[in-house]
PDB file of C-alpha atoms and ligand atoms in Angstrom:
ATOM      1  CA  UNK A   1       6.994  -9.146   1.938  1.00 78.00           C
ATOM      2  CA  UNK A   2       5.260  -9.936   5.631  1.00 87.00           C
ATOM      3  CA  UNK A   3       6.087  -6.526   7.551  1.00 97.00           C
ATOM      4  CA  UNK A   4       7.147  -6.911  11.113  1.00 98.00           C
ATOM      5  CA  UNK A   5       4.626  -4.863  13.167  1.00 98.00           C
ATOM      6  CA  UNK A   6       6.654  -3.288  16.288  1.00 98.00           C
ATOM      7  CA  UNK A   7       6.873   0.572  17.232  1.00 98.00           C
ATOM      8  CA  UNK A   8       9.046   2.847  15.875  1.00 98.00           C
ATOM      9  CA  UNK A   9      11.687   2.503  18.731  1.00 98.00           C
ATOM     10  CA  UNK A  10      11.907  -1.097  18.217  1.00 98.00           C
ATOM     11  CA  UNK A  11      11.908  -0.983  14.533  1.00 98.00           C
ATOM     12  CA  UNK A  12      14.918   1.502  15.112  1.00 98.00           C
ATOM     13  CA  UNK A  13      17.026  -0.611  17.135  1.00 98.00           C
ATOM     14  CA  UNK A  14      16.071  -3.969  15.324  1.00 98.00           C
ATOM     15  CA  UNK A  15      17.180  -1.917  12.200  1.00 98.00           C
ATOM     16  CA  UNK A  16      20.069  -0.633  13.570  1.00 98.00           C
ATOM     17  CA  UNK A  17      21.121  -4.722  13.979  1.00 98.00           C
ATOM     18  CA  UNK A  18      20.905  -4.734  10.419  1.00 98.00           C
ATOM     19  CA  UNK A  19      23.896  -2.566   9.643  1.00 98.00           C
ATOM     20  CA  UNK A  20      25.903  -3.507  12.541  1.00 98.00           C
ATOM     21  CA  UNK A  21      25.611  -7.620  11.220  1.00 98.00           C
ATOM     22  CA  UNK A  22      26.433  -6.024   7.703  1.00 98.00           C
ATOM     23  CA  UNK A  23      29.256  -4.157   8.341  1.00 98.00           C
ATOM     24  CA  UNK A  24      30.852  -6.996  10.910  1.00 98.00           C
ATOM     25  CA  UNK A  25      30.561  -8.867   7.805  1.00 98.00           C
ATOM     26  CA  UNK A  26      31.112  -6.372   5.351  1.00 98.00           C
ATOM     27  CA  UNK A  27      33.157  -3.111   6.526  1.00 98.00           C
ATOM     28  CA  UNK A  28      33.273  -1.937   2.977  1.00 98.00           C
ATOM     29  CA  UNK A  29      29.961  -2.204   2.429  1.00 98.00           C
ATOM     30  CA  UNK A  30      27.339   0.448   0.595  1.00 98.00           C
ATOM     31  CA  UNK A  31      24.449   1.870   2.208  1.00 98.00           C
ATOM     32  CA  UNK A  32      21.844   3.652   0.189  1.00 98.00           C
ATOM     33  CA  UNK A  33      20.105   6.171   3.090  1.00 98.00           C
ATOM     34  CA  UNK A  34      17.212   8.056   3.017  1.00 98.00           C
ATOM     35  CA  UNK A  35      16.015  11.740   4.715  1.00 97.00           C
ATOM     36  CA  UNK A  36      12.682  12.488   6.463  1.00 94.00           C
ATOM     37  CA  UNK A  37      11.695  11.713  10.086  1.00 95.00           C
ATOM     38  CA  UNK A  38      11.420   7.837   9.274  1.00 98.00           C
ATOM     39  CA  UNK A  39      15.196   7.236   9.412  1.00 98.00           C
ATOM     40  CA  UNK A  40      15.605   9.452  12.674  1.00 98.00           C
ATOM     41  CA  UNK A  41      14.982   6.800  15.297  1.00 98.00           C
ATOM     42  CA  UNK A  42      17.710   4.475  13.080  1.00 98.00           C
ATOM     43  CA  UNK A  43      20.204   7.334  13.063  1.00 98.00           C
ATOM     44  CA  UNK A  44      20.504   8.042  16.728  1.00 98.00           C
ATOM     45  CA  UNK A  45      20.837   4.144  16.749  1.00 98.00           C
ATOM     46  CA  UNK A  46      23.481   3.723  14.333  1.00 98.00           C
ATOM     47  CA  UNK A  47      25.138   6.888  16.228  1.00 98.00           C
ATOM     48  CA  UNK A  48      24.983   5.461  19.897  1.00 98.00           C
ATOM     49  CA  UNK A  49      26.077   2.235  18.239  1.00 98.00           C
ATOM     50  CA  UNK A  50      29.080   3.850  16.693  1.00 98.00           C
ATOM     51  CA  UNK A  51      29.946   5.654  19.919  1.00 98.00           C
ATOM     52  CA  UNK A  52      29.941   2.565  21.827  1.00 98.00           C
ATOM     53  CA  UNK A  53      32.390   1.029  19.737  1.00 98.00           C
ATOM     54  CA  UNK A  54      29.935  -1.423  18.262  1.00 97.00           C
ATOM     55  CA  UNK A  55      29.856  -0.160  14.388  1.00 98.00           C
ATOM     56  CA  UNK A  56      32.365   1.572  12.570  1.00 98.00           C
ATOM     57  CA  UNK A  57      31.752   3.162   8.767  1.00 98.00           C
ATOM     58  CA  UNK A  58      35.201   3.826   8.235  1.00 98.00           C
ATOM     59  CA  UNK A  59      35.609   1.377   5.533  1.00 98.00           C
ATOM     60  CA  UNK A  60      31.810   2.231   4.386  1.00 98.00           C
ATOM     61  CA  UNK A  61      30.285   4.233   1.600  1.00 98.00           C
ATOM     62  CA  UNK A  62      26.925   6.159   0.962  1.00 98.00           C
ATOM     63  CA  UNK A  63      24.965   7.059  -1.635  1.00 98.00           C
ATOM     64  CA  UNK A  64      21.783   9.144  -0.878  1.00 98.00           C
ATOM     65  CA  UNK A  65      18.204   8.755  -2.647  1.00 98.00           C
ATOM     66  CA  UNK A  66      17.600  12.150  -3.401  1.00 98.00           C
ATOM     67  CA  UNK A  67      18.058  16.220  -3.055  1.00 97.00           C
ATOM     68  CA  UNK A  68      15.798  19.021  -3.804  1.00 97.00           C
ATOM     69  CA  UNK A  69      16.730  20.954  -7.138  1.00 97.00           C
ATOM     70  CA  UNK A  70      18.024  24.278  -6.731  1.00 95.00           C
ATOM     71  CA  UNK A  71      18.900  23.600  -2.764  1.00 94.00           C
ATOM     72  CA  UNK A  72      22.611  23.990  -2.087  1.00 94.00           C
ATOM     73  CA  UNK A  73      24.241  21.504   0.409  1.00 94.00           C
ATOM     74  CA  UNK A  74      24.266  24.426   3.132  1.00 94.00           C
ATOM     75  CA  UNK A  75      20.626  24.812   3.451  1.00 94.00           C
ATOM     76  CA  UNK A  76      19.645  23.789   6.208  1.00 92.00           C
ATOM     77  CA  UNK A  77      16.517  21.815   4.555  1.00 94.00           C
ATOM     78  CA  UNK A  78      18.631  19.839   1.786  1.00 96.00           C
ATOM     79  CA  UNK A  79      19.140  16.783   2.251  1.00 97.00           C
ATOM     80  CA  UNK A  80      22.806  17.188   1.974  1.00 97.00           C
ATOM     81  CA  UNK A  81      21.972  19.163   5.289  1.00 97.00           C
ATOM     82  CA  UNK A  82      20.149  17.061   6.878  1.00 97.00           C
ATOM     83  CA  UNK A  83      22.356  13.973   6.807  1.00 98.00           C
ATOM     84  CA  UNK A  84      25.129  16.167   7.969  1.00 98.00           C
ATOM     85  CA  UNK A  85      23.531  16.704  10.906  1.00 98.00           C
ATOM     86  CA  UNK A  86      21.588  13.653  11.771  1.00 98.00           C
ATOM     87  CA  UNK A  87      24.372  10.982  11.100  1.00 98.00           C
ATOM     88  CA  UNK A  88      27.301  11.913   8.750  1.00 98.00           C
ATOM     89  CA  UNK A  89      29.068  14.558  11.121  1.00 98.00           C
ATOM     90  CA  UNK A  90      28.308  11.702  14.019  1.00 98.00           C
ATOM     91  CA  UNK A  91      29.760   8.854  12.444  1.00 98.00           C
ATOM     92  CA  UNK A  92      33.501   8.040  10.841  1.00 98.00           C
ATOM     93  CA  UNK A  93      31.798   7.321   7.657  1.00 98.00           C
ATOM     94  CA  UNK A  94      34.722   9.543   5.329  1.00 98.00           C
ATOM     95  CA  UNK A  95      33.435  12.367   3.272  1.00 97.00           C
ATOM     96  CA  UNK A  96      35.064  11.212   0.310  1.00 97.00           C
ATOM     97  CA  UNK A  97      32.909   8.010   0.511  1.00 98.00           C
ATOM     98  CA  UNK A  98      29.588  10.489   0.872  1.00 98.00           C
ATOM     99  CA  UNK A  99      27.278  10.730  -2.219  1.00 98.00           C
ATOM    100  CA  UNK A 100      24.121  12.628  -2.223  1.00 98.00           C
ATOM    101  CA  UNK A 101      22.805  13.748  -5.639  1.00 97.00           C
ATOM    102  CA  UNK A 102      23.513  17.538  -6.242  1.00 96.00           C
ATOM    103  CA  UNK A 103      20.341  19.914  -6.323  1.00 96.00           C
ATOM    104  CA  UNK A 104      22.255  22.120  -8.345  1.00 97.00           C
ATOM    105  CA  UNK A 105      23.967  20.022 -11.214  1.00 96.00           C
ATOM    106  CA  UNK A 106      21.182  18.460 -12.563  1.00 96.00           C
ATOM    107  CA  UNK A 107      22.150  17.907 -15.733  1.00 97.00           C
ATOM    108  CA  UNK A 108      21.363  14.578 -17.811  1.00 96.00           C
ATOM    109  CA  UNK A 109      25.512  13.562 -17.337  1.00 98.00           C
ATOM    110  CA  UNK A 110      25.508  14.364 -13.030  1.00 97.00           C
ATOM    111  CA  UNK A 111      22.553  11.996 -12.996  1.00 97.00           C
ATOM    112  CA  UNK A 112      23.560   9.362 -15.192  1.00 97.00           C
ATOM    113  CA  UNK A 113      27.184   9.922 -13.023  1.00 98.00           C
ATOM    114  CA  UNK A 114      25.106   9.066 -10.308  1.00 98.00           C
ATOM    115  CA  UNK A 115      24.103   5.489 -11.013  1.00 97.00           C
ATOM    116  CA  UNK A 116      27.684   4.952 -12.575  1.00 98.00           C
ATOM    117  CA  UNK A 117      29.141   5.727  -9.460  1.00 98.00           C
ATOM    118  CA  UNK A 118      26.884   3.459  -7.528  1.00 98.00           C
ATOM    119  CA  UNK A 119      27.956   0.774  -9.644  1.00 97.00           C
ATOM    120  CA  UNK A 120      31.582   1.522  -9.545  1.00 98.00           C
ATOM    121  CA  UNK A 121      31.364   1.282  -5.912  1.00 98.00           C
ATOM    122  CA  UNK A 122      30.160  -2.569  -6.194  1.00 98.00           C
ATOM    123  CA  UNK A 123      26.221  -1.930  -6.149  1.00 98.00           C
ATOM    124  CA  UNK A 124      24.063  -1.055  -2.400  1.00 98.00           C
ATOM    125  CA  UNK A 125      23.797  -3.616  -0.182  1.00 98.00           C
ATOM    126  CA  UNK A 126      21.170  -2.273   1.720  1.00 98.00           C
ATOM    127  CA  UNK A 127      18.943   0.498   0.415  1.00 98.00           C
ATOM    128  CA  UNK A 128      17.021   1.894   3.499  1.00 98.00           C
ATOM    129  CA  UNK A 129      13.530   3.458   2.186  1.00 98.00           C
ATOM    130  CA  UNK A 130      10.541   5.682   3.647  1.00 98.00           C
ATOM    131  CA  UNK A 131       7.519   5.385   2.889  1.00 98.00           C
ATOM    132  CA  UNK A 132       5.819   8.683   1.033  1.00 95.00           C
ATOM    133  CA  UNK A 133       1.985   9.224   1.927  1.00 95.00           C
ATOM    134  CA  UNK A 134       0.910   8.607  -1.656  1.00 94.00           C
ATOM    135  CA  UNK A 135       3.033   5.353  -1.954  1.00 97.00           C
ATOM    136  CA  UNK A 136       6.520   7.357  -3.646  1.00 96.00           C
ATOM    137  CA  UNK A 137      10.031   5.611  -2.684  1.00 98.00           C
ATOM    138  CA  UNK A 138      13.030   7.754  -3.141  1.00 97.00           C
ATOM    139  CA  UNK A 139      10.926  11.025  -4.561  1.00 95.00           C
ATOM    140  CA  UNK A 140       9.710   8.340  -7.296  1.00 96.00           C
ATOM    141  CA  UNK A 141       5.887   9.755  -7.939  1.00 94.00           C
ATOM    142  CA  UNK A 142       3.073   7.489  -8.534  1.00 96.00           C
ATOM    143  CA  UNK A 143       3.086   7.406 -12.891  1.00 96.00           C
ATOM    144  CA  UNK A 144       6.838   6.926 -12.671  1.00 95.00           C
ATOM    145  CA  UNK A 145       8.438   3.925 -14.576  1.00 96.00           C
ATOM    146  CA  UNK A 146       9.896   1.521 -12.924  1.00 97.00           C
ATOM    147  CA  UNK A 147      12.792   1.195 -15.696  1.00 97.00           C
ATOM    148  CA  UNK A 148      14.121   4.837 -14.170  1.00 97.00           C
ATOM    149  CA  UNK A 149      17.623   5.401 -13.269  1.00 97.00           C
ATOM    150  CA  UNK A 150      18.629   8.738 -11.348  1.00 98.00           C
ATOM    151  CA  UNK A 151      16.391  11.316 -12.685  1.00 97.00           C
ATOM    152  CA  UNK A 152      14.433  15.044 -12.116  1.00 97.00           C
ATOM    153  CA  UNK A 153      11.125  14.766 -10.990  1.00 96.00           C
ATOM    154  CA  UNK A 154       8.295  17.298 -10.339  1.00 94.00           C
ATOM    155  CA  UNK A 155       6.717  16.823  -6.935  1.00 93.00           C
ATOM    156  CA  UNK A 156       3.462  16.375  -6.468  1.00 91.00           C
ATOM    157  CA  UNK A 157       0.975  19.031  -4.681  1.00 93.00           C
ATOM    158  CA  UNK A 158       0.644  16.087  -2.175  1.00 89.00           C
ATOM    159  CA  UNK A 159       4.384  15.365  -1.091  1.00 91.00           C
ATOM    160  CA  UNK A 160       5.217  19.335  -1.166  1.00 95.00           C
ATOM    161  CA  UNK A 161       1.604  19.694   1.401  1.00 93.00           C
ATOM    162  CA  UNK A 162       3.415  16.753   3.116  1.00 90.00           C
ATOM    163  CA  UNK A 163       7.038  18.329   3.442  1.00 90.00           C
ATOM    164  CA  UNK A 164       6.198  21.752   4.182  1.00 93.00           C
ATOM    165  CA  UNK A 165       6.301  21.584   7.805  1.00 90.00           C
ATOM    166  CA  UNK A 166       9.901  21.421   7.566  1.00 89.00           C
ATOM    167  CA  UNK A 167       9.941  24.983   5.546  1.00 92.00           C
ATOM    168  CA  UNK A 168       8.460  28.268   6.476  1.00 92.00           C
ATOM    169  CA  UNK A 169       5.625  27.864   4.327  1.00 94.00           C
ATOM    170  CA  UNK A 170       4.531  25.894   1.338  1.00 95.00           C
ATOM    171  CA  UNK A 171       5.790  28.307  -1.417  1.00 94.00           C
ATOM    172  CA  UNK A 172       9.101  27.520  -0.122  1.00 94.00           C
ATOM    173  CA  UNK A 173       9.067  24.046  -0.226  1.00 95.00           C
ATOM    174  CA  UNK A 174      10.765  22.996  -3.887  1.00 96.00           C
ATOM    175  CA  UNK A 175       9.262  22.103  -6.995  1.00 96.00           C
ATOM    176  CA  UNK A 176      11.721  19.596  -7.917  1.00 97.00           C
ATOM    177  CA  UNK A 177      13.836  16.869  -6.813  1.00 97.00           C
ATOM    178  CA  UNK A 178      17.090  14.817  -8.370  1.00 98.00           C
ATOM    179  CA  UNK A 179      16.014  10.851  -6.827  1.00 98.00           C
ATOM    180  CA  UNK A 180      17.443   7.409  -7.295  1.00 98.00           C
ATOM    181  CA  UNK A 181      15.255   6.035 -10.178  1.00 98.00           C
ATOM    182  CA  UNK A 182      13.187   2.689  -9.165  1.00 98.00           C
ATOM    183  CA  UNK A 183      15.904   0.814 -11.309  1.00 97.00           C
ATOM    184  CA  UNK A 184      18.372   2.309  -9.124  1.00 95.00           C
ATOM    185  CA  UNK A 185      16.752   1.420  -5.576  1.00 98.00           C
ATOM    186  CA  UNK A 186      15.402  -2.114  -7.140  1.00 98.00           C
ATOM    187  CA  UNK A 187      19.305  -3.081  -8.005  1.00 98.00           C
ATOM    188  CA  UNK A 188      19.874  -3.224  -4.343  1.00 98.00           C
ATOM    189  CA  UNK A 189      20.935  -6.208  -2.831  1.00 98.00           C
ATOM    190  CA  UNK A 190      18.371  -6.059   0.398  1.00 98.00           C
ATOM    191  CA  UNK A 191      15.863  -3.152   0.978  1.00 98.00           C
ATOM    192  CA  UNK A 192      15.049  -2.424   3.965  1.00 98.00           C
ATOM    193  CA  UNK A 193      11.380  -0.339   4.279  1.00 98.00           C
ATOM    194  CA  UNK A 194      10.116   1.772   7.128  1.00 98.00           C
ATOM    195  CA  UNK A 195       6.678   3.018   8.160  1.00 98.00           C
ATOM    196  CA  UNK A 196       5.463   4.467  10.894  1.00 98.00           C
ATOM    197  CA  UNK A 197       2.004   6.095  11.318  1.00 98.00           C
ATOM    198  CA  UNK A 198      -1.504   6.070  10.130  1.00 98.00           C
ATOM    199  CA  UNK A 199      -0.713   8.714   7.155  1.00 96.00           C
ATOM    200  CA  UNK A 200       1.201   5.480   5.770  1.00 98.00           C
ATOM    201  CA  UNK A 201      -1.377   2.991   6.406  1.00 98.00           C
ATOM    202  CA  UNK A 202      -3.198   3.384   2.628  1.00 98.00           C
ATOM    203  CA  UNK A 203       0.374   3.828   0.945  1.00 98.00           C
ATOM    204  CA  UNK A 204       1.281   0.568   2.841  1.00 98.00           C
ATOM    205  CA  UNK A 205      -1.532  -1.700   2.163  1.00 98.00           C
ATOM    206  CA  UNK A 206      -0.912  -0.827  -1.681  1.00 98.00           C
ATOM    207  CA  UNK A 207       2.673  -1.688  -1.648  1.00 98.00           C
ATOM    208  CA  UNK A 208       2.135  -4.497   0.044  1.00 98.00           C
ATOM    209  CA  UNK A 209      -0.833  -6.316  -1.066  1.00 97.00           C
ATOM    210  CA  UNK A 210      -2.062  -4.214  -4.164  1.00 98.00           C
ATOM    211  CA  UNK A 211      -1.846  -4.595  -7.507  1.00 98.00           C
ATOM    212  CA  UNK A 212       2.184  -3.959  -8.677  1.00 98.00           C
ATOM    213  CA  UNK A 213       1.995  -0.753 -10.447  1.00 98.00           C
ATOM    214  CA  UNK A 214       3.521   2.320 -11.432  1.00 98.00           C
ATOM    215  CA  UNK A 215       1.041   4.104  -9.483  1.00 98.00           C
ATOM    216  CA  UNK A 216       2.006   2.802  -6.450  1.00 98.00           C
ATOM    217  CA  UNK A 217       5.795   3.074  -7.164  1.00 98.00           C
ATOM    218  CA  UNK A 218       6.469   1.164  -3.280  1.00 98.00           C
ATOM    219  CA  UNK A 219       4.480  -1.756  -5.168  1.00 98.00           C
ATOM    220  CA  UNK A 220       7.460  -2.442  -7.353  1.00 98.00           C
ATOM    221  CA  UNK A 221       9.225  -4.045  -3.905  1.00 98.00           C
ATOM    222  CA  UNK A 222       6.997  -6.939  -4.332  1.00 98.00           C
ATOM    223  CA  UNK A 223       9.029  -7.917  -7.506  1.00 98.00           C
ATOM    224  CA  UNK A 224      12.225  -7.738  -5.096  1.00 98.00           C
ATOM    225  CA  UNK A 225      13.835 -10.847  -3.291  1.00 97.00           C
ATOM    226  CA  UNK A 226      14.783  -9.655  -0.085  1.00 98.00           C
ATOM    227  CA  UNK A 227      13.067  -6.865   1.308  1.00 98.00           C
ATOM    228  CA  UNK A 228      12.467  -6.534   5.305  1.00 98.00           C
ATOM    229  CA  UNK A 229       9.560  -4.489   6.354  1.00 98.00           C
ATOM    230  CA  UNK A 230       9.206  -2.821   9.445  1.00 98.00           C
ATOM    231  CA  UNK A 231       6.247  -0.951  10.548  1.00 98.00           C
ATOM    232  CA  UNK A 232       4.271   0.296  13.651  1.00 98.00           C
ATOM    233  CA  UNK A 233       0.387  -0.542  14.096  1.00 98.00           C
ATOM    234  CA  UNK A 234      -0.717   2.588  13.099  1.00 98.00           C
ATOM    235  CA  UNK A 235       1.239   2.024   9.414  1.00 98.00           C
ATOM    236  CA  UNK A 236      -0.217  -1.465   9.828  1.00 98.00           C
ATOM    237  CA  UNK A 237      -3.850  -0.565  10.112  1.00 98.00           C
ATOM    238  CA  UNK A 238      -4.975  -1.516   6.538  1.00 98.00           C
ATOM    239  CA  UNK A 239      -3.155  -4.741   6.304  1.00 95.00           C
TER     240      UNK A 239
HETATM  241  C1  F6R B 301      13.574  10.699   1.636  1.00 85.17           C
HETATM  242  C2  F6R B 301      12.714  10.034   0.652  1.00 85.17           C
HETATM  243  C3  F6R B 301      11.235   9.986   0.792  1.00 85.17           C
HETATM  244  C4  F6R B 301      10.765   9.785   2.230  1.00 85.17           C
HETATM  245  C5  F6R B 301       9.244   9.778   2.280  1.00 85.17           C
HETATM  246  C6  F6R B 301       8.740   9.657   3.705  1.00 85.17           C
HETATM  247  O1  F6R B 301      14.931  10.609   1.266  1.00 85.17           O
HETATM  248  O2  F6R B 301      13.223   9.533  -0.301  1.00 85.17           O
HETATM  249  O3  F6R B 301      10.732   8.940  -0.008  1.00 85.17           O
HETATM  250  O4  F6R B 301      11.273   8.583   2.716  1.00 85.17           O
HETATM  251  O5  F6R B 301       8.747  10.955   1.717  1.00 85.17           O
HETATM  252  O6  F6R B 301       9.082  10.825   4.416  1.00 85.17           O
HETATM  253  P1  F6R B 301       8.963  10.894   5.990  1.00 85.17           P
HETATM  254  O7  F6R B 301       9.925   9.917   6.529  1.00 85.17           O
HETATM  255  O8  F6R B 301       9.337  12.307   6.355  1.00 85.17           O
HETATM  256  O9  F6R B 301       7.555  10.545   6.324  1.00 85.17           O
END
């Protein structure tokens, strides 16, 4: 896994190539997508691309990493939300081809329905990933096991300090999360990782040239054939 050092705009448009090559080849093709502000730059990519004609996700279908627990899709902080508005209501991927784990069915069935339906649809062919401070993928804590499908996890004090500038305060932010287990994001046929910034720079040097452990859950990528890396100098610093 050599990353490919280049800012974020770069990495959004060279990423952006990535799905338009896959879905030339591939219309019907699954895309495991991620929330945050990594994906953002990639978004408004994939969006001007669609609205020049150069990408369509008609024949396409999605399955999301994760959702907050106890967040309905209409809050505007789900993740449900947020891909709404930064790329699903944008794009002519088709509802019915949406997935995003519920926040508020969490039982042990809607998860395990979760991977089932991933599989049914043929498996991702590309699983896009952030990068959390403290090394997660998906909401996948450091301590996780890598054997994990779709599951509940606790967040840690860290990633709720981290996400709480996009809620009023830090009591709001949730306690829990439904997330793509590592097994989930490691069936993938390519991965695709972004990081951008110097709160990543620790979290990437781990993944990337540490020690493969469940305490680094990004470290598991190592064990992964085709993963492309991009990252700006900042995320870079450590390497
Ligand atoms: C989001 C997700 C998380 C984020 C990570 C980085 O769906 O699964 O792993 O990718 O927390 O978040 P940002 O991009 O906001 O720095």
């Amino acid at each position: 896994m050599k990353p490919i050092v280049v800012s974020a705009e770069e990495a959004a448009v060279r990423a952006a190539e990535l799905y338009r090559a896959l879905l030339r080849r591939k219309p019907d093709a699954v895309l495991g997508l991620a929330t945050g502000s990594t994906p953002l730059g990639l978004y408004a990519q994939l969006v001007a691309l669609y609205r020049a004609g150069e990408i369509s996700f008609a024949q396409a279908t999605s399955f999301n990493l994760d959702e907050y627990v106890d967040l309905p899709p209409t809050h505007d902080q789900s993740y449900r939300y947020f891909m709404e508005k930064n790329l699903f209501s944008q794009i002519d991927l088709p509802q019915a081809r949406i997935h995003v784990p519920s926040g508020l069915d969490v039982s042990e069935a809607a998860l395990a329905a979760y991977d089932e339906a991933i599989e049914a649809a043929g498996g991702i062919d590309l699983q896009l990933l952030g990068l959390g401070g403290n090394g997660h993928i998906g909401f996948n804590e450091p301590g996780t096991p890598f054997a994990l499908g779709t599951h509940v996890v606790a967040l840690t004090e860290r990633t709720r300090r981290d996400n709480a500038r996009f809620f009023a305060s830090l009591d709001e932010v949730p306690t829990h999360a439904a997330t793509m287990g590592v097994r989930t994001v490691m069936h993938a046929r390519v991965i695709l990782l972004l990081a951008f910034g110097r709160a990543k720079a620790e979290a990437l040097a781990a993944a990337l040239t540490g020690p493969v452990t469940p305490d680094v859950p990004a470290s598991v990528l190592q064990l992964h054939p085709d993963v492309t890396v991009f990252c700006d100098k900042e995320a870079a610093a450590l390497l």
